[in-house]
PDB file of C-alpha atoms in Angstrom:
ATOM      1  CA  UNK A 195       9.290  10.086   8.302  1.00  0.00           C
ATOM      2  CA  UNK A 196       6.943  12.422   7.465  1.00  0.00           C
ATOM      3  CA  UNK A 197       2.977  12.052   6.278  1.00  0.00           C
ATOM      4  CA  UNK A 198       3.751  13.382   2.902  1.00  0.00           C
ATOM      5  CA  UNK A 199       6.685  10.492   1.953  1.00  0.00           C
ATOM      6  CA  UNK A 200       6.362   8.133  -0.935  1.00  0.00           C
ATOM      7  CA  UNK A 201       8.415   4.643  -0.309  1.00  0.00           C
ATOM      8  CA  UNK A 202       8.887   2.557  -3.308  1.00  0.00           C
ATOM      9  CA  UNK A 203       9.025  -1.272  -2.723  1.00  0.00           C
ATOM     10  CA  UNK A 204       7.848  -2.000  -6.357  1.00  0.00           C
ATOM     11  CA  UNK A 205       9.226  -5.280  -7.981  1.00  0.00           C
ATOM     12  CA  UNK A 206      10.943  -5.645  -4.570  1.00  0.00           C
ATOM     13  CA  UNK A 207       9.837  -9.590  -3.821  1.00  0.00           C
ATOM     14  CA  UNK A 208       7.954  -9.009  -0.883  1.00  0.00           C
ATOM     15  CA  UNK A 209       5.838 -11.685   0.340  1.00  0.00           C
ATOM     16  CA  UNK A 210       4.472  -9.953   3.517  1.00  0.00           C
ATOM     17  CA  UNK A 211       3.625  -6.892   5.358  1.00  0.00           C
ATOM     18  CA  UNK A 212       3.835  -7.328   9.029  1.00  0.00           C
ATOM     19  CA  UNK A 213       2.238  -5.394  11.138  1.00  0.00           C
ATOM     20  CA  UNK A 214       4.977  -5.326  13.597  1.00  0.00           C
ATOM     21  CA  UNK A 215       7.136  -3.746  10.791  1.00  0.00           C
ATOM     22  CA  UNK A 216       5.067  -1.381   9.058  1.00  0.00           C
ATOM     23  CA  UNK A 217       2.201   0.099  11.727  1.00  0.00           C
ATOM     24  CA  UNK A 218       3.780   2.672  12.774  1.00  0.00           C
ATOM     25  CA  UNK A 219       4.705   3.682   9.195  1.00  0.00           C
ATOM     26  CA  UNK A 220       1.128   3.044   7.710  1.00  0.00           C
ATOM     27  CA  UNK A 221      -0.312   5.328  10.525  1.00  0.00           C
ATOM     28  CA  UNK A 222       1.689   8.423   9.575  1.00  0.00           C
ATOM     29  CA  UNK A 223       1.127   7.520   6.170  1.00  0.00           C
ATOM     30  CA  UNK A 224      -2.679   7.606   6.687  1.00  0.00           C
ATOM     31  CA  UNK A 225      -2.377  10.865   8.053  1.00  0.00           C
ATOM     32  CA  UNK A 226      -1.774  12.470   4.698  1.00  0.00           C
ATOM     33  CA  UNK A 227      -4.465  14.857   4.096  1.00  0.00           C
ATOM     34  CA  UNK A 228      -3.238  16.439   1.123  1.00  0.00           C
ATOM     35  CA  UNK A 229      -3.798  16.505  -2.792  1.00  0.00           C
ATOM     36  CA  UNK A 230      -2.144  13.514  -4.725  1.00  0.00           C
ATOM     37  CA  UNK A 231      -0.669  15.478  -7.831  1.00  0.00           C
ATOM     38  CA  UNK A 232       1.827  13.010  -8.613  1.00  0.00           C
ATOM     39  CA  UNK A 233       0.320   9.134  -9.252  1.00  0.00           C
ATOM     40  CA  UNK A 234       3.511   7.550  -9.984  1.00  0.00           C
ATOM     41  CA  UNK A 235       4.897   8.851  -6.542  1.00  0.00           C
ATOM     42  CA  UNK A 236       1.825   9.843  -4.137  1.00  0.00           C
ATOM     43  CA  UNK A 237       2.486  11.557  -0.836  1.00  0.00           C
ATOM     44  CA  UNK A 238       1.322   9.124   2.059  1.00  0.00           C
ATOM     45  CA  UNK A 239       1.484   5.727  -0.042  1.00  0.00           C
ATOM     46  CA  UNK A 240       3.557   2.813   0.327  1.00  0.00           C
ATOM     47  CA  UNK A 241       4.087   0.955  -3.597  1.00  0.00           C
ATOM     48  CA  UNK A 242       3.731  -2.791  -2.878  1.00  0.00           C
ATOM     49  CA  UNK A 243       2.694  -3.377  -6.578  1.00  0.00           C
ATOM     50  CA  UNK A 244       4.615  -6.279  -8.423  1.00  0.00           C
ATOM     51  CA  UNK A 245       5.508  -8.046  -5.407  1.00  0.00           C
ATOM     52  CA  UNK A 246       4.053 -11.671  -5.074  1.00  0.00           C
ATOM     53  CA  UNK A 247       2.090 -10.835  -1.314  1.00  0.00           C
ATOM     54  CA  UNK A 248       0.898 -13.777   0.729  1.00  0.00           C
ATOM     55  CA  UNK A 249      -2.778 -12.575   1.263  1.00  0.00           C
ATOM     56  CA  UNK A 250      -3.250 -14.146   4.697  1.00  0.00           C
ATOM     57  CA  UNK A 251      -4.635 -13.162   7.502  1.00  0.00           C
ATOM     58  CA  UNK A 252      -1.232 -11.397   8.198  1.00  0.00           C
ATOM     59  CA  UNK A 253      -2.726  -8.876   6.407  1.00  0.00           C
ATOM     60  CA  UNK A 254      -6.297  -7.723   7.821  1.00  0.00           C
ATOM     61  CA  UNK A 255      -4.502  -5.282   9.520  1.00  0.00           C
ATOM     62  CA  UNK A 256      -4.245  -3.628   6.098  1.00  0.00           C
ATOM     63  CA  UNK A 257      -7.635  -5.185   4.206  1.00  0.00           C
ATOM     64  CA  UNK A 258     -10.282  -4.158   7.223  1.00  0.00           C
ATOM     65  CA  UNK A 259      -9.001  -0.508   7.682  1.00  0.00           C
ATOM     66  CA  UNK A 260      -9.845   2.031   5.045  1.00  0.00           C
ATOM     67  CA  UNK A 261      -6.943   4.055   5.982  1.00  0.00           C
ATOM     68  CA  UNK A 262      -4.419   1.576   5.995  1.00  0.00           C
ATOM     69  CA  UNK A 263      -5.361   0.264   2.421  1.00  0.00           C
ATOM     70  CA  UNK A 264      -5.550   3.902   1.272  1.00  0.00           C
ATOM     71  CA  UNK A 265      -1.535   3.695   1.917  1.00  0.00           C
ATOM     72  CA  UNK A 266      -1.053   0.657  -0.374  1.00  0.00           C
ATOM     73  CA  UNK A 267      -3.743   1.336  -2.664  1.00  0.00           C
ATOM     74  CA  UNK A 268      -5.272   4.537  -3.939  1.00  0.00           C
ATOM     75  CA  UNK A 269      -7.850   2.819  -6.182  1.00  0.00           C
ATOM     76  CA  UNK A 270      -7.707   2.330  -9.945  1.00  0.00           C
ATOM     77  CA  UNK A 271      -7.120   6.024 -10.640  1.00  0.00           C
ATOM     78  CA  UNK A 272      -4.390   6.633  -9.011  1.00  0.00           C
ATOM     79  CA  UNK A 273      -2.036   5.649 -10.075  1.00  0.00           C
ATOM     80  CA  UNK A 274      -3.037   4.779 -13.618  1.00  0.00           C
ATOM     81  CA  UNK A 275      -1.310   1.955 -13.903  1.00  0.00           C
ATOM     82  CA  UNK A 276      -3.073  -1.474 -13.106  1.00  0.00           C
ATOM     83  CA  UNK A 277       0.264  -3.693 -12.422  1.00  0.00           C
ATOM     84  CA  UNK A 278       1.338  -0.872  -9.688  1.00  0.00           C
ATOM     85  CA  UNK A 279      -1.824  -1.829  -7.179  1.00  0.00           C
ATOM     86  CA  UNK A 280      -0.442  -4.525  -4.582  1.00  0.00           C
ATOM     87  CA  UNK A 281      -1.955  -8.068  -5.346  1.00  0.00           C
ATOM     88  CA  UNK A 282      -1.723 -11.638  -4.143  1.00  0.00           C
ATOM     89  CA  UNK A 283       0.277 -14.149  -5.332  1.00  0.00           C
ATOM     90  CA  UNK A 284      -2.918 -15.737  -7.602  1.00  0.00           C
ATOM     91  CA  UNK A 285      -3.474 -12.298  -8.873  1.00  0.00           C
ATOM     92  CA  UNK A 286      -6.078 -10.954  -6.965  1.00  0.00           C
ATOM     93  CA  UNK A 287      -5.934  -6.757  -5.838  1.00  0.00           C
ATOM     94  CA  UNK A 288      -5.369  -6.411  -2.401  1.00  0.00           C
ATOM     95  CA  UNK A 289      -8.731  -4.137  -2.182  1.00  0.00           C
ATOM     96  CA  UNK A 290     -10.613  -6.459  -3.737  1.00  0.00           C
ATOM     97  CA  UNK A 291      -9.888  -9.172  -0.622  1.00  0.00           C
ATOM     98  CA  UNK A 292     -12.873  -9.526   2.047  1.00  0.00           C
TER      99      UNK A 292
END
């Protein structure tokens, strides 16, 4: 795997990311320094949106670390699309847990 992939797990039915499955990943995701010209398919991201996640603590891993949330989430501008951005079961965007 390289920094610059893109893996697609939208509308998958994923209820968790563990970190004993996806660390390693996430870190050479982070590592991704480069532009994001594509928001449907950005280098060094992980799509989790439309999958009902348990938000648990199974994932702080993800919610205290800037650069592992980057890999799940770019923010609302990228990509466009609202219903792409990982969120909980109830609804609630992954970034916007505390």
């Amino acid at each position: 795997m390289k920094p610059f992939s893109f893996i697609d797990f939208l509308d998958s039915g994923i209820e968790t990311i563990e970190k004993e499955a996806f660390y390693d990943v996430f870190q050479i995701l982070a590592s991704y320094d480069g532009e994001v010209q594509d928001p449907y398919n950005p280098p060094g991201h992980i799509s989790f949106g439309r999958n009902p996640l348990r938000c648990d603590c199974s994932i702080k891993w993800i919610v205290e670390d800037p650069d592992m949330l980057k890999v799940i989430d770019f923010g609302p501008q990228n990509p466009p699309q609202d219903d792409s951005r990982p969120k909980c079961k109830d609804g609630t965007l992954v970034a916007d847990l505390d």
